[in-house]
Amino acid sequence: MLDGRGAVRRRAGVRLWLSALWLGLLVGAALLAPWIAPKDPLAQDLFLGRLPPFWMAGHEPGYHLGTDSLGRDVLSRILHGARIALVVAVVAGSVTCLLGAALGLMAGYLRGWVDVVISRFIDIWMAFPPVLFSILLIAVIGPGLGSIILAIVIIDWTRFARVVRAEAMAQGAMDYVASARVAGRGRIGIMLREILPNVMPTIVVLLTLEMGIAVIVEAILSFVNLSISTDDPTWGGMIAEGRTSVHQAWWVLVFPLVTLFLTVLSFSQLGEGLKDRFDPVLR
Amino acid sequence: MSYLEIDRLTVRLKGGGTLLRAVSLQVAAGEVRGLVGESGAGKSMIGKAVLGILPRAAEVVSGRIVLDGVDLLTLPPAERRRRVGASCALIPQDPLTALNPSRRIGPQITDRLVDILRWNRGRAEGRARELLAEVHIPDPDRVMRCYPHELSGGMRQRILIASAFAAEPKLIVADEPTTALDVTVQKQILKLIKEMQLRHGTALLFVSHDLGVVSKVCQSLTVLYAGMVLEDAGIGDFFRAPRHPYSAALLAATPKYTDPTAGLIPVPEAVLAAVRAEVAAADRRAGHV
Amino acid sequence: MRLLQSVLVRLATTAVTLFGLAVIVFVVIRVVPGNPVAMMLPPGATEADVARLSALYGLDKSIFQQFLIWAGGVLQGDFGTSITARQPVLELVLGRLPATLELSIMALIIAIVIGGLAALTGTRLRGTRVEGGIDVANGVALSVPDFLWGLVLILLFGVLMPVFHISGRVTPSLELPFVTEFYLFESVVRLRFDLWSDIVAHMFMPALALAIPLSAIIGQLLKQSLKETMHLDYVTLSRTKGYGETHVILREALPNAALPTLTLVGVQFTFLIGGTVIIERLFSYEGLGNMAIDAVINRDLPLIQGIVILFAVIFTGVNLFVDMMYAALNPRLRHA
């Protein structure tokens, strides 16, 4: 029994460190992109279009992962794309988290009409395919980095609100809350000092998941041509371009796809790893 | 020759820790033997080892379990399951959890007859009806169409008893069959088990912590402590003069069912210390061999 | 009586949800700067042309009036006319719905098969390396959304080993004798297995992409549920009757373990249907979601409204259906 749990914890630990390592590399790439990127991510050269990556015949020195149909360097675009991806992940993730968790906490602890109103909104949101919702919002508010972040916040707050509401409701029924009330704490005080710390592990896990989701949403919007602009290097935009030329130049799709895949996987594994850390039973 | 013979059976937890220490005992055909001890003494483990339902964390380290002349531990798993399924049965402790909530009663009684013994369905259902009548269940046809949650705990225990006798087993393990029941129902169920055992002539391994119950049902008993057999005796001899000091203390600790005011006397600490020393000595001997 | 009451309450809250959704969508898409009608006219069109066409689609009235007209129409089964296709919205939407339904249901079946097999295999071989492998695979499948799985599948089975089609619903050159839009279903009914195999070869990749995350959820939940069930007394009792491990899992544990999984599959299935929007786009599959994205890009307001309401009806309908299934399959509720 003990051995089994030890193995599970070791495996969880390895996953946690691998994801942290990948995300650390991404942060490094995002910060240092202008200095480490071998080429200008926007520079086009039609004579150097669809160059293969470095190990294949016909490659050009300096273009390590090949070029897209406009002759732009894939590696440089991935490195610069990390900036946009991480900004979206961190900003959209945390704002969504703040809004959703606050509403969920209020609905779950205050109950009454606050809960009725918030829950009704959650129901309405749940009846709407999120991808369609985000495309609709971007069509309305126009493309751009700020729009994408706003759209993610507007759509995904329910992910936090639903879960936090349920947890806050469960915590609110516990004896320690009753005794805090007897001790004369106010409702806001109980919410922030008693309930929030107990819901925090869940919120942190959801936050890491949301960061991964935000990156995907940006990619999806780029894919339907509604993201930042077609020139700016985004992973989603690269994937969209790669999809159309996948039979001629697979590398234009593969490299940004692998990057996106590992990033999303790392965010969620980070969340899983943190959950194990927070779980008092396992700790 | 005895129908079941357990010979120096040792069972350990895979992570260390011994559940049974070279346990030997015999059950003759038609004999009712009680297995007595405190909780954790290993009395249930013996039944589980015979039926092949030891927990996954436990394993048989050495010894033999000879059923009707065949050592079960040498058989391939499928053969062992079939043999045990055809000749042994279990009356479980908690009737509320021992019936599958999503299956009707009828198939839960007849499944062994149809699947393992290859009876045809009509014959198996007739047999089930007969058995339900034997355990005094009115309107067996209706009950067979019921789901478990529609029946009371006492009713379900009767069904489990009927189900245990369905294949005319030679040996039944009854694992604290009345512990989970109301006191009023306990007596009826005990009476029913005894009645069924006599009618079918089945050998019974009766696991219990209650000497009072054992004295009513069993012909012989085995006293266990920490997975070790301390005493093996006929029921009359035991209640007249228990040989082992621990048995004597256990007997003294049991409130006489004739005198409910007697109250509980705990087993004296000195006796417990002596038994623990005895277990440790046995472990040392086993280590040397 | 209690059942009837709870169904009525459900229907009432559903109606409120749909109404709220309609209002939100109606307002949101009319905040769009720029007149959608202007985009439809040739560049030289005059102000008067724009105004005339706007009046034709009722876009010159206030949002409140427009909503009343639209809602009145909806209650009579009239969802308006598509601006780009110039056809009734209901007709367009119902024409595409079968494609999306077939895709979603195929994905659901694939997810149940993969997830169920993973859970059963993991339970049967618990404590072995196989179980560990299944857990890891489940974890990865769960963390990565359908959009990325779609791209991975395009690369693997569309480019690297081109065994499946990665674009469209059916090979365009084929003659289709179908009278309904349920191609997959109708090809079976008409015993046209040549067409059937072509349709499946087109649907399989998008359906699998949608199915992978759901199969991981089913796999994890069902395995957890099975593991808990395997410790129960009736499972042990079944072992003493002479049954082997596989039989015990399938007959004793599975029916009881499947029930709690089912309720969650309902919500997850609506997420899967939501995923068809981008997956259909990715695989150029002519379904509702693909049409929805076009409608948004073309600012076809009546069509957007119609599609959104239809999705919402499907979502709430699925949830209602799952709750009824749960009641029907649970003996305790059935006989209560």
Coordinates of N, CA and C in Angstrom, one line a residue, chain B residues 51-53 56 81-82 84-86 88-90 92 94 97-104 108-109 111-112 115-116 147 149-150 160 163, chain C residues 123-127 231-245 247 251-253 255-256 329 331-336:
Chain B
L51 N -12.7 -20.2 0.7 CA -13.5 -19.9 -0.4 C -12.7 -19.1 -1.5
G52 N -11.5 -18.8 -1.3 CA -10.7 -18.2 -2.3 C -11.0 -16.7 -2.5
I53 N -11.4 -16.0 -1.4 CA -11.7 -14.6 -1.5 C -10.9 -13.8 -0.5
R56 N -6.9 -8.8 -1.8 CA -5.7 -8.8 -2.7 C -4.4 -8.6 -2.0
R81 N -12.0 -22.4 -8.6 CA -13.2 -21.6 -8.5 C -14.4 -22.5 -8.7
R82 N -14.4 -23.3 -9.8 CA -15.5 -24.1 -10.1 C -15.8 -25.1 -9.0
V84 N -15.0 -25.0 -5.8 CA -15.5 -24.4 -4.6 C -16.9 -23.9 -4.8
G85 N -17.1 -23.3 -6.0 CA -18.5 -22.8 -6.3 C -19.5 -23.9 -6.3
A86 N -19.1 -25.1 -6.7 CA -20.1 -26.2 -6.8 C -20.3 -26.9 -5.4
C88 N -19.2 -25.4 -2.1 CA -19.2 -24.6 -0.9 C -20.1 -23.4 -1.1
A89 N -20.4 -22.7 0.0 CA -21.2 -21.5 -0.2 C -20.9 -20.6 1.0
L90 N -21.3 -19.3 0.9 CA -21.1 -18.3 1.9 C -22.4 -17.7 2.4
P92 N -23.1 -14.4 4.1 CA -22.3 -13.2 4.5 C -22.9 -12.5 5.7
D94 N -23.5 -9.0 6.2 CA -24.4 -7.9 6.1 C -25.4 -8.1 5.0
T97 N -25.8 -5.3 2.1 CA -24.8 -5.1 1.0 C -24.5 -6.3 0.2
A98 N -25.0 -7.5 0.6 CA -24.6 -8.7 -0.1 C -25.5 -9.1 -1.2
L99 N -26.5 -8.3 -1.5 CA -27.3 -8.6 -2.7 C -27.1 -7.4 -3.7
N100 N -26.9 -7.8 -5.0 CA -26.7 -6.8 -6.0 C -27.9 -5.9 -6.2
P101 N -27.8 -4.6 -5.9 CA -29.0 -3.7 -6.0 C -29.6 -3.6 -7.4
S102 N -28.9 -3.9 -8.4 CA -29.5 -3.7 -9.7 C -29.9 -5.0 -10.4
R103 N -29.9 -6.1 -9.6 CA -30.4 -7.4 -10.2 C -31.6 -7.9 -9.3
R104 N -32.6 -8.5 -10.0 CA -33.7 -9.1 -9.2 C -33.2 -10.3 -8.4
Q108 N -30.4 -13.9 -8.8 CA -29.3 -13.9 -7.9 C -29.2 -15.3 -7.1
I109 N -30.4 -15.9 -7.0 CA -30.4 -17.3 -6.4 C -30.0 -18.3 -7.4
D111 N -28.4 -18.0 -10.4 CA -27.3 -17.9 -11.3 C -26.2 -19.0 -11.2
R112 N -25.9 -19.4 -9.9 CA -24.9 -20.4 -9.8 C -25.4 -21.8 -10.4
D115 N -25.3 -21.2 -14.3 CA -24.0 -20.9 -15.0 C -22.9 -21.9 -14.6
I116 N -22.9 -22.3 -13.3 CA -21.8 -23.2 -12.9 C -22.2 -24.7 -12.9
Y147 N -36.5 -6.3 -6.4 CA -35.2 -5.9 -6.2 C -34.9 -5.8 -4.7
H149 N -33.8 -3.7 -2.7 CA -34.2 -2.5 -1.8 C -35.7 -2.6 -1.4
E150 N -36.4 -3.5 -2.1 CA -37.8 -3.6 -1.7 C -38.1 -4.5 -0.6
L160 N -30.4 -14.9 1.4 CA -29.0 -15.2 1.3 C -28.8 -16.6 1.8
S163 N -30.1 -19.0 -0.8 CA -29.2 -19.0 -1.9 C -28.0 -19.8 -1.6
Chain C
T123 N -9.6 -2.2 -14.8 CA -10.1 -2.9 -13.6 C -9.7 -4.4 -13.6
R124 N -9.8 -5.0 -14.8 CA -9.4 -6.4 -14.8 C -8.0 -6.6 -14.5
L125 N -7.1 -5.7 -15.0 CA -5.7 -5.9 -14.8 C -5.2 -4.9 -13.8
R126 N -6.0 -4.6 -12.7 CA -5.5 -3.6 -11.8 C -4.3 -4.0 -11.0
G127 N -3.4 -3.0 -10.8 CA -2.2 -3.3 -10.1 C -1.1 -3.7 -11.0
H231 N -15.1 -3.9 -4.2 CA -14.9 -4.2 -2.8 C -16.2 -4.6 -2.1
L232 N -17.4 -4.4 -2.8 CA -18.6 -4.6 -2.1 C -19.0 -6.1 -1.9
D233 N -19.8 -6.4 -0.9 CA -20.1 -7.8 -0.5 C -20.7 -8.6 -1.6
Y234 N -21.6 -8.0 -2.4 CA -22.2 -8.9 -3.4 C -21.3 -9.3 -4.5
V235 N -20.2 -8.5 -4.7 CA -19.2 -8.9 -5.7 C -18.4 -10.1 -5.1
T236 N -18.1 -10.0 -3.8 CA -17.4 -11.1 -3.1 C -18.2 -12.4 -3.2
L237 N -19.5 -12.2 -2.8 CA -20.4 -13.4 -2.8 C -20.4 -14.0 -4.2
S238 N -20.4 -13.2 -5.2 CA -20.5 -13.8 -6.6 C -19.2 -14.6 -6.9
R239 N -18.1 -14.1 -6.3 CA -16.8 -14.9 -6.5 C -16.9 -16.3 -5.9
T240 N -17.6 -16.4 -4.7 CA -17.7 -17.7 -4.0 C -18.6 -18.6 -4.8
K241 N -19.4 -18.1 -5.7 CA -20.3 -19.0 -6.4 C -19.5 -19.7 -7.5
G242 N -18.3 -19.3 -7.8 CA -17.5 -19.9 -8.8 C -17.3 -19.1 -10.1
Y243 N -17.7 -17.8 -10.0 CA -17.5 -17.0 -11.2 C -16.1 -16.4 -11.3
G244 N -15.6 -16.3 -12.5 CA -14.2 -15.7 -12.7 C -14.3 -14.2 -12.6
E245 N -13.1 -13.6 -12.6 CA -13.0 -12.1 -12.5 C -13.7 -11.4 -13.5
H247 N -16.3 -12.2 -15.4 CA -17.7 -12.3 -15.3 C -18.2 -11.4 -14.1
R251 N -20.9 -8.5 -14.8 CA -22.3 -8.7 -14.4 C -22.6 -8.1 -13.1
E252 N -21.7 -8.2 -12.2 CA -22.0 -7.6 -10.8 C -21.6 -6.2 -10.7
A253 N -20.4 -5.8 -11.1 CA -19.9 -4.5 -10.8 C -20.3 -3.5 -11.8
P255 N -23.0 -2.9 -14.0 CA -24.3 -2.3 -14.0 C -24.4 -1.2 -12.9
N256 N -23.8 -1.5 -11.7 CA -23.9 -0.5 -10.6 C -22.9 0.6 -10.7
L329 N -33.2 3.7 -15.4 CA -32.2 2.6 -15.3 C -32.0 2.3 -13.8
P331 N -33.1 1.0 -10.5 CA -34.2 0.3 -9.9 C -34.9 1.0 -8.7
R332 N -34.0 1.7 -7.9 CA -34.5 2.3 -6.7 C -35.5 3.4 -7.1
L333 N -35.2 4.2 -8.2 CA -36.1 5.3 -8.5 C -37.3 4.7 -9.3
R334 N -37.0 3.6 -10.1 CA -38.1 3.1 -10.9 C -39.3 2.6 -10.0
H335 N -38.9 2.0 -8.9 CA -40.0 1.4 -8.1 C -40.4 2.3 -6.9
A336 N -39.8 3.5 -6.8 CA -40.1 4.3 -5.7 C -41.5 4.9 -5.7

